[in-house]
């Protein structure tokens, strides 16, 4: 059963990648970005139309779109994502490096918002309609309707500009390379962007967990637990925790897509050289190989998040575990 | 063991913004039960039977108000006292399998009930094992999840959960609903056994025939009010029954005349008088404006102007 589950998921991933690749190729082909212009950049004025044609021909730009797509897809399938025109480096190595930088930011923000959001949601749900619950809810609703970049700017103004506690930009001190920076320096630079992302990310998981907690506390099994003399705290931690955590974990994994989107904005505000910022650069400067590479990479990233959510559900929920044959 | 006098339960609801509306669901409810006795509480659905069990345990929703005098083992049952008795001296056998957490193993849930009833951590496993074997549940059932249980097994697990401690008063809420006759008989048998060991069992049900098989006494509810208290023997024939509502219930049984076209009786907020008046054949002017007292009548009690 578990192999069937994996097979179905793999098949879906292949379908998804094919669909995303086709769609993004069509979009890029019909966009006003001219790959040759993007490639020659500032040297544009010094290049004759003949030379341009040579480049276009060498790249196969004179061929019909379907044939171009076929050749591109064929190269992608063998793992050749091309060379980034702005970094002059293979796309995969650019994505790899930038993703590692982003990964720590996203991992920190993701675990912070997950843990804090779940905790706050539990408290709010267990203390429904008290002042504490109202305050938590007010915070969550405010954050849910606040743009990431705005929070980033406010934090930057307070902690970096006025107080000077945190650096103003980048992932490590300017002038050093990634390898030269100490772990502490990198953490120091990571702090503010990660907090920005967490503050926003907390909202959804808090509100969701709160709803689930209230629902659990009103369920038949909680009423029965109360009849056995269990306190509210006892019900929340000894009885309902798993029932509340299960959907929360799913939600948290499924929110990887939003996290990625949030990271693009936060990295832009903090000039943090992660994958999100690279995406913006690739888009603005017309680096098509890199842009397409990032699109496909983020597809896999978001798919992995959803896949993990599904997998955890199957492993933790006994009803589904039985269906997948993991328990007798 | 338990003595309830003039219990009422009201719910406050907000309708249309801030307009408060009070609904009285139970009023003038009297009930008493002795050790070793099975007291059946019968009435139509909506008569407030399950609410009674929840009110006794203090687990009604927050918008409910309970008034009246309740004595447990001779002393008034205050909310403070109740919070120490719940699960230790008063236990509930709930209505359905949904009372078990679907994501926790059965054994864990029974063990937690044992711990809450005051059994030490050291003794809990043996007590749970004993409860399992008492209800013919195999050891491996403890590692199962509720969805793996059959209906009868679930019922036995619920009974085991409620009786794993040493509670003296057992509230059984519709223990036979949704069970096939053989399983229902088995569930009722367990309740009788509990009463025979000296516990008091409150059997809440709408199934009169099933209740009469094991009950010593029967309390009849109509629209949240006690209308009759009778011994189980009184139900052998129509003549012994005191209240017209009880007689109507008796008549509705398949084994008897099987006349059953009674509308569900609801308590409207402004009506005075007997709760049964609208459906009663013996109704007259006095029934409309005064609620009858619960009078003693031979070995039982009855709330009727004409009894």
XYZ file of C-alpha atoms in Angstrom:
635
model
C 0.000 0.000 0.000
C 2.776 2.409 0.869
C 4.509 1.712 -2.462
C 1.263 2.436 -4.266
C 1.027 5.728 -2.375
C 4.565 6.637 -3.436
C 3.951 5.613 -7.052
C 0.819 7.754 -7.269
C 2.662 10.700 -5.778
C 5.625 10.310 -8.161
C 3.296 10.128 -11.123
C 1.558 13.302 -9.961
C 4.877 15.086 -9.535
C 5.876 14.233 -13.109
C 2.523 15.493 -14.404
C 2.837 18.656 -12.356
C 6.362 19.394 -13.573
C 5.318 18.817 -17.185
C 2.379 21.196 -16.790
C 4.428 23.884 -15.044
C 7.244 23.574 -17.610
C 4.850 23.934 -20.531
C 3.026 26.864 -19.008
C 6.145 28.773 -18.026
C 7.735 28.145 -21.419
C 4.648 29.571 -23.148
C 4.645 32.574 -20.811
C 8.328 33.280 -21.294
C 8.124 32.874 -25.091
C 5.299 35.363 -25.321
C 6.880 37.814 -22.862
C 8.583 40.949 -24.242
C 11.912 39.837 -22.802
C 14.414 39.342 -25.619
C 17.011 36.779 -24.568
C 19.682 38.230 -26.789
C 19.188 41.732 -25.350
C 19.283 40.329 -21.857
C 22.486 38.456 -22.670
C 24.441 41.304 -24.243
C 23.090 43.790 -21.720
C 24.917 47.130 -21.736
C 26.952 46.113 -24.796
C 23.777 46.274 -26.861
C 24.774 49.486 -28.678
C 28.113 48.054 -29.810
C 26.610 44.990 -31.431
C 25.489 44.921 -35.011
C 22.240 43.278 -36.159
C 24.334 40.637 -37.922
C 26.060 39.670 -34.720
C 22.708 39.476 -32.970
C 21.467 37.132 -35.622
C 24.480 34.903 -35.137
C 23.775 34.655 -31.424
C 20.068 34.019 -32.036
C 20.871 31.310 -34.554
C 23.397 29.694 -32.246
C 20.737 29.567 -29.534
C 18.138 28.236 -31.948
C 15.874 31.252 -31.534
C 15.038 31.136 -35.246
C 13.304 27.774 -34.815
C 9.524 27.371 -34.256
C 8.454 27.444 -30.574
C 7.376 23.793 -30.443
C 10.777 22.608 -31.601
C 12.459 24.978 -29.114
C 10.334 23.599 -26.323
C 11.205 20.042 -27.318
C 14.924 20.771 -27.227
C 14.652 22.696 -23.954
C 12.582 19.997 -22.260
C 15.000 17.337 -23.513
C 17.953 19.193 -22.005
C 16.059 19.737 -18.721
C 15.259 16.039 -18.517
C 18.971 15.201 -18.671
C 19.635 17.674 -15.881
C 21.083 20.487 -17.986
C 19.331 23.640 -16.827
C 21.597 25.923 -18.814
C 23.796 28.800 -17.709
C 22.567 31.849 -15.851
C 23.299 34.960 -17.904
C 23.639 37.290 -14.933
C 25.834 35.065 -12.783
C 27.664 33.343 -15.628
C 27.337 30.094 -13.748
C 25.285 26.927 -14.297
C 21.690 27.518 -13.163
C 21.697 24.526 -10.837
C 24.751 25.720 -8.951
C 23.248 29.227 -8.569
C 19.992 27.749 -7.248
C 21.896 25.404 -4.963
C 23.951 28.171 -3.351
C 21.118 30.632 -3.033
C 18.744 28.018 -1.726
C 21.095 27.080 1.092
C 21.109 30.733 2.188
C 17.318 30.892 1.948
C 16.913 27.507 3.538
C 18.189 28.646 6.929
C 15.968 31.687 6.810
C 12.907 29.661 5.864
C 13.688 26.826 8.263
C 14.058 29.210 11.191
C 10.937 31.192 10.291
C 8.973 28.031 9.618
C 9.809 26.305 12.884
C 9.389 29.493 14.920
C 5.993 30.287 13.441
C 4.907 26.653 13.662
C 5.843 26.208 17.322
C 4.673 29.641 18.493
C 1.516 29.583 16.377
C 0.535 26.142 17.606
C 1.185 27.118 21.220
C -0.744 30.376 20.974
C -3.609 28.603 19.201
C -3.815 25.975 21.954
C -3.869 28.633 24.671
C -6.447 30.766 22.866
C -8.664 27.757 22.205
C -8.425 26.425 25.754
C -9.226 29.865 27.161
C -11.912 30.712 24.632
C -13.421 34.189 24.960
C -11.127 35.328 27.752
C -9.015 38.462 27.480
C -6.028 36.283 26.607
C -7.898 34.661 23.742
C -9.080 38.029 22.464
C -5.569 39.464 22.531
C -4.143 36.480 20.676
C -6.912 36.690 18.118
C -6.438 40.420 17.656
C -2.759 39.839 17.034
C -3.446 37.025 14.577
C -6.037 38.956 12.618
C -3.784 42.005 12.463
C -0.846 39.968 11.234
C -2.957 38.035 8.753
C -3.851 41.317 7.070
C -0.383 42.904 7.190
C 1.960 42.739 4.195
C 5.308 41.066 4.846
C 7.414 43.865 3.385
C 5.758 46.447 5.639
C 6.523 44.449 8.786
C 10.054 44.002 7.487
C 10.487 47.725 6.998
C 9.111 48.596 10.429
C 11.409 46.069 12.132
C 14.325 47.317 10.091
C 13.615 50.902 11.151
C 13.315 50.016 14.812
C 15.983 47.391 15.372
C 18.563 48.181 12.713
C 18.293 51.917 12.173
C 17.178 53.316 15.553
C 18.522 50.768 17.989
C 21.322 49.419 15.868
C 20.950 45.915 17.298
C 20.752 44.106 13.998
C 22.527 44.627 10.661
C 20.776 46.593 7.931
C 21.314 44.135 5.121
C 22.730 40.962 3.682
C 23.349 37.488 4.996
C 26.849 38.183 6.280
C 28.978 41.303 6.856
C 29.723 43.173 3.611
C 33.198 42.566 2.294
C 33.374 38.998 3.567
C 32.480 35.904 1.588
C 29.993 33.317 2.839
C 32.825 31.042 3.954
C 34.604 33.736 5.940
C 31.567 34.733 8.024
C 31.220 33.097 11.435
C 28.119 31.208 12.447
C 27.263 33.951 14.914
C 27.533 36.632 12.252
C 25.273 34.683 9.945
C 22.708 34.096 12.698
C 22.834 37.790 13.537
C 22.001 38.669 9.935
C 19.341 35.970 9.762
C 17.476 37.115 12.843
C 15.401 40.019 11.586
C 14.240 38.491 8.277
C 13.346 35.272 10.099
C 11.364 37.146 12.744
C 9.556 39.092 10.037
C 8.517 35.894 8.307
C 7.519 34.198 11.593
C 5.432 37.114 12.844
C 3.323 36.877 9.711
C 3.365 33.087 9.492
C 2.101 32.692 13.064
C -1.297 34.202 12.237
C -2.713 31.418 10.127
C -1.514 28.517 12.231
C -2.710 30.232 15.424
C -6.230 30.830 14.162
C -6.428 27.333 12.729
C -5.175 25.661 15.905
C -7.550 27.766 17.996
C -10.545 26.581 15.962
C -9.428 22.968 16.175
C -8.859 23.221 19.929
C -12.316 24.650 20.523
C -13.796 21.948 18.336
C -11.872 19.281 20.237
C -12.947 20.658 23.614
C -16.586 20.442 22.551
C -16.294 16.938 21.157
C -17.917 13.910 22.721
C -14.590 12.475 23.791
C -13.708 15.665 25.664
C -17.066 15.710 27.425
C -16.487 12.103 28.428
C -12.987 12.990 29.620
C -14.462 15.793 31.696
C -16.935 13.324 33.176
C -13.946 11.243 34.237
C -12.642 14.230 36.152
C -10.152 15.534 33.609
C -9.402 19.268 33.753
C -9.341 21.528 30.693
C -5.537 21.515 30.727
C -5.637 17.731 31.020
C -7.994 17.440 28.078
C -5.877 19.726 25.920
C -2.562 18.033 26.679
C -3.515 14.438 27.379
C -6.480 13.861 25.103
C -6.865 16.344 22.304
C -3.242 17.184 21.496
C -2.907 14.667 18.707
C -6.290 15.549 17.233
C -5.309 19.214 17.111
C -1.695 18.691 16.037
C -2.511 16.511 13.069
C -4.294 19.154 10.987
C -1.828 21.788 12.217
C 1.140 19.805 10.910
C -0.608 19.394 7.579
C -1.307 23.087 7.384
C 2.249 23.976 8.312
C 3.703 21.777 5.592
C 1.179 22.945 3.057
C 2.131 26.542 3.854
C 5.633 26.082 2.395
C 4.400 27.750 -0.783
C 3.344 30.852 1.101
C 6.602 30.785 3.028
C 8.466 30.852 -0.253
C 6.376 33.791 -1.412
C 6.956 35.592 1.877
C 10.683 34.920 1.633
C 10.820 36.683 -1.749
C 9.464 39.873 -0.143
C 11.451 39.641 3.092
C 14.715 38.945 1.248
C 14.062 41.943 -0.943
C 13.558 44.251 2.058
C 16.624 42.963 3.912
C 18.778 42.590 0.788
C 19.247 38.984 1.866
C 20.922 37.062 -0.958
C 18.632 34.069 -0.955
C 16.618 32.339 -3.615
C 13.749 34.823 -3.308
C 15.948 37.795 -4.094
C 17.578 35.859 -6.922
C 14.132 35.243 -8.401
C 13.416 38.962 -8.445
C 16.790 39.698 -10.043
C 16.365 36.986 -12.644
C 12.945 38.411 -13.508
C 14.049 42.028 -13.721
C 17.210 41.369 -15.697
C 15.648 38.828 -18.017
C 17.782 35.848 -16.993
C 15.449 33.301 -18.552
C 17.387 30.072 -17.851
C 17.661 30.997 -14.171
C 14.037 32.089 -13.950
C 12.755 28.850 -15.487
C 15.083 26.875 -13.248
C 13.727 28.601 -10.146
C 10.128 28.075 -11.266
C 10.701 24.338 -11.600
C 12.666 24.208 -8.369
C 9.946 25.970 -6.395
C 7.372 23.625 -7.918
C 9.290 20.692 -6.479
C 9.741 22.549 -3.184
C 6.024 23.237 -2.706
C 5.135 19.740 -3.884
C 7.524 18.288 -1.307
C 5.784 20.316 1.400
C 2.378 18.959 0.471
C 3.784 15.478 0.077
C 5.293 15.617 3.571
C 1.948 16.761 4.964
C 0.214 13.813 3.335
C 2.874 11.368 4.421
C 2.787 12.530 8.041
C -0.978 12.256 8.070
C -0.662 8.681 6.862
C 1.935 7.867 9.477
C 0.219 9.511 12.439
C -3.490 8.942 11.877
C -4.256 5.339 12.856
C -7.253 5.216 10.531
C -5.116 6.026 7.514
C -2.215 3.977 8.845
C -4.475 0.970 8.795
C -5.445 1.716 5.206
C -1.799 1.893 4.161
C -1.048 -1.349 5.954
C 1.306 0.124 8.515
C -0.591 -1.425 11.424
C -2.432 -4.682 11.611
C -27.207 7.342 47.431
C -28.591 10.103 45.267
C -31.551 12.350 45.885
C -32.597 15.046 43.453
C -35.334 17.499 44.382
C -36.919 20.027 42.062
C -34.021 20.241 39.620
C -34.242 22.705 36.765
C -31.910 23.346 33.850
C -32.088 26.503 31.788
C -30.109 27.578 28.767
C -29.371 31.180 27.946
C -29.025 32.005 24.301
C -28.523 35.208 22.439
C -30.920 35.739 19.586
C -30.709 38.668 17.207
C -27.701 40.461 18.574
C -27.880 41.064 22.280
C -31.379 39.856 22.991
C -31.155 37.225 25.682
C -33.450 34.253 25.541
C -33.823 31.696 28.282
C -35.030 28.228 27.487
C -36.127 26.037 30.312
C -35.482 22.434 29.379
C -35.864 20.678 32.687
C -38.113 21.796 35.503
C -39.480 20.103 38.579
C -37.342 17.032 38.174
C -37.302 14.675 41.147
C -35.401 11.447 41.381
C -33.848 9.280 44.035
C -31.839 6.116 43.892
C -30.547 3.716 46.537
C -27.380 1.573 46.561
C -27.822 -1.755 44.789
C -30.666 -0.387 42.754
C -31.129 0.090 39.033
C -33.255 3.155 38.535
C -34.492 3.491 34.962
C -35.213 6.952 33.696
C -37.536 6.772 30.736
C -39.085 9.379 28.520
C -39.257 10.412 24.904
C -36.197 11.851 23.238
C -35.940 15.497 24.131
C -37.394 14.931 27.592
C -34.113 16.032 29.179
C -32.810 12.614 30.143
C -29.244 13.009 28.947
C -29.150 16.542 30.296
C -29.848 15.088 33.707
C -26.722 12.936 33.520
C -24.604 15.832 32.333
C -26.040 18.140 34.998
C -25.231 15.601 37.718
C -21.632 15.555 36.536
C -21.451 19.297 36.053
C -20.416 18.977 32.420
C -23.179 20.977 30.785
C -22.151 23.762 28.412
C -21.318 27.096 29.998
C -24.598 28.736 29.048
C -26.598 26.294 31.183
C -27.863 27.107 34.668
C -28.756 24.342 37.062
C -30.944 24.934 40.086
C -32.410 22.621 42.677
C -31.270 20.424 45.520
C -29.056 17.443 44.855
C -27.816 15.214 47.661
C -25.146 12.593 47.140
C -24.552 10.168 49.993
C -26.582 12.454 52.241
C -24.581 15.631 51.654
C -25.421 18.446 49.240
C -23.665 18.111 45.916
C -22.000 21.479 45.433
C -19.882 22.302 42.352
C -16.754 22.166 44.535
C -17.635 18.779 45.926
C -18.607 17.582 42.475
C -15.200 18.417 41.027
C -13.626 15.973 43.480
C -16.264 13.275 42.952
C -16.430 13.336 39.174
C -14.839 10.169 37.855
C -14.046 8.968 41.387
C -17.454 8.339 42.891
C -19.778 9.206 40.032
C -19.033 7.727 36.624
C -20.667 8.068 33.254
C -21.165 5.397 30.630
C -21.664 7.581 27.588
C -24.103 7.119 24.767
C -21.862 6.370 21.821
C -18.463 5.310 20.616
C -17.697 8.940 19.706
C -16.951 9.397 23.423
C -13.643 7.651 22.759
C -10.877 9.687 21.195
C -10.419 8.274 17.677
C -6.654 8.869 17.747
C -5.740 7.277 21.071
C -5.354 3.589 21.776
C -8.193 2.090 23.806
C -5.881 0.910 26.575
C -4.412 4.384 27.026
C -7.870 5.860 27.432
C -8.999 3.293 29.975
C -5.733 3.689 31.879
C -6.194 7.459 32.019
C -9.706 6.990 33.409
C -8.221 4.679 36.043
C -5.598 7.263 37.012
C -8.241 9.978 37.246
C -10.391 7.825 39.477
C -7.591 7.848 42.008
C -5.740 4.635 41.215
C -1.978 4.956 41.613
C 0.343 4.778 38.627
C 1.695 1.473 39.914
C -1.699 -0.205 40.218
C -3.217 1.234 37.050
C -2.022 -1.486 34.615
C -3.378 -4.355 36.726
C -6.654 -2.546 37.297
C -7.016 -1.945 33.579
C -6.254 -5.593 32.854
C -8.859 -6.660 35.376
C -11.447 -4.332 33.846
C -10.642 -5.734 30.417
C -11.018 -9.328 31.482
C -14.192 -8.558 33.431
C -15.796 -7.429 30.198
C -14.284 -10.246 28.123
C -12.012 -7.958 26.156
C -8.837 -9.622 24.932
C -5.558 -8.100 25.989
C -4.672 -6.946 22.483
C -7.822 -4.815 22.346
C -5.904 -2.362 24.528
C -3.612 -1.613 21.604
C -6.486 -1.048 19.206
C -7.943 2.234 18.117
C -11.663 2.918 18.621
C -12.448 2.524 14.911
C -11.293 -1.101 15.115
C -13.933 -2.016 17.720
C -17.277 -3.592 16.925
C -20.422 -2.042 18.376
C -20.661 -4.500 21.256
C -16.972 -4.248 22.017
C -17.158 -0.458 22.041
C -19.996 -0.685 24.530
C -17.919 -2.978 26.747
C -14.929 -0.651 26.485
C -17.105 2.285 27.543
C -18.453 0.271 30.466
C -14.923 -0.766 31.396
C -13.799 2.864 31.261
C -16.582 3.966 33.576
C -16.141 1.124 36.045
C -12.371 0.852 36.110
C -12.436 3.033 39.227
C -14.545 2.443 42.277
C -17.454 4.758 41.443
C -20.567 4.066 43.513
C -22.987 5.803 41.223
C -23.005 4.824 37.556
C -24.895 6.963 35.076
C -25.614 4.925 31.951
C -26.769 7.145 29.106
C -28.745 5.177 26.490
C -26.593 2.064 26.860
C -28.595 0.059 24.338
C -29.088 2.538 21.523
C -27.914 1.212 18.195
C -27.154 -2.275 19.456
C -28.595 -5.551 18.207
C -30.814 -7.376 20.736
C -28.124 -9.837 21.873
C -25.520 -7.120 22.455
C -28.081 -4.885 24.130
C -28.976 -7.719 26.478
C -25.332 -8.207 27.319
C -24.858 -4.478 28.013
C -27.884 -4.435 30.299
C -26.633 -7.559 32.051
C -23.433 -5.732 32.920
C -25.415 -2.908 34.480
C -27.431 -5.353 36.573
C -24.192 -6.969 37.759
C -22.889 -3.572 38.823
C -26.038 -2.903 40.846
C -25.778 -6.347 42.427
C -22.317 -5.453 43.726
C -23.899 -2.561 45.648
C -23.501 0.286 43.201
C -26.382 2.533 42.259
C -27.111 2.524 38.531
C -29.065 5.237 36.806
C -30.214 3.806 33.494
C -31.252 6.541 31.107
C -33.151 5.175 28.146
C -36.140 5.537 25.869
C -36.403 1.780 25.509
C -38.928 0.823 28.172
C -38.932 -2.880 27.417
C -35.167 -3.131 27.756
C -35.158 -1.022 30.903
C -37.797 -3.142 32.597
C -35.673 -6.266 32.212
C -33.141 -5.050 34.758
C -34.637 -2.058 36.568
C -35.928 -2.082 40.140
C -37.597 1.284 39.880
C -38.661 3.501 37.014
C -38.838 7.285 36.896
C -40.864 8.671 34.010
C -39.953 12.038 32.505
C -42.287 14.125 30.458
C -40.964 17.392 29.001
C -38.222 17.653 31.626
C -40.481 16.949 34.586
C -40.851 13.851 36.704
C -44.427 12.670 36.246
C -44.252 9.261 37.859
C -42.064 7.050 39.981
C -43.095 3.421 39.885
C -41.614 0.052 40.659
C -40.732 -2.088 37.663
C -43.481 -4.511 38.674
C -46.115 -1.824 38.185
C -45.465 -2.059 34.461
C -46.843 -5.624 34.331
C -50.297 -4.258 33.622
C -51.954 -1.009 32.774
C -53.890 -0.897 36.036
C -50.897 -0.266 38.279
C -49.669 2.754 36.354
C -50.658 6.078 37.827
C -49.996 8.764 35.254
C -51.793 9.062 31.885
C -48.427 9.719 30.186
C -46.947 6.512 31.545
C -50.032 4.638 30.399
C -49.667 6.166 26.943
C -46.030 5.044 26.820
C -47.009 1.570 27.955
C -49.728 1.402 25.321
C -47.257 2.376 22.642
C -45.166 -0.750 23.262
C -45.304 -3.355 20.484
C -46.122 -6.056 23.029
C -49.191 -4.143 24.206
C -51.772 -2.300 22.139
C -49.066 -0.603 20.032
C -50.976 2.684 19.818
C -48.365 5.291 19.236
C -49.423 8.502 17.624
C -48.245 10.807 20.366
C -46.610 14.028 19.225
C -43.298 14.923 20.805
C -44.117 16.945 23.895
C -42.311 20.209 24.167
C -42.326 22.662 26.973
C -43.298 26.066 25.688
C -41.945 28.868 27.878
C -45.222 30.470 28.872
C -47.494 27.547 29.495
C -48.514 26.882 33.008
C -49.977 23.719 34.328
C -49.344 20.081 33.612
C -46.647 19.390 30.990
C -48.738 16.598 29.512
C -52.018 18.511 29.250
C -52.068 18.951 25.473
C -51.930 15.225 24.801
C -53.953 14.005 27.747
C -57.433 12.508 27.456
C -58.317 13.254 31.045
C -57.405 16.897 30.797
C -59.720 19.561 32.248
C -59.631 23.182 33.378
C -57.440 22.627 36.440
C -54.668 21.001 34.372
C -54.285 24.221 32.396
C -53.507 26.604 35.220
C -51.707 24.743 37.942
C -48.851 22.297 37.841
C -49.715 19.284 39.950
C -47.523 18.330 42.928
C -45.549 15.099 42.941
C -47.750 13.095 45.314
C -47.014 9.817 47.036
C -49.231 7.079 45.729
C -48.861 3.576 47.181
C -45.195 2.583 46.631
C -44.582 5.194 43.957
C -45.169 8.833 43.213
C -47.261 10.639 40.645
C -47.686 14.177 39.371
C -51.302 14.374 38.221
C -54.429 16.185 39.392
C -56.586 13.187 38.658
C -54.540 10.344 40.045
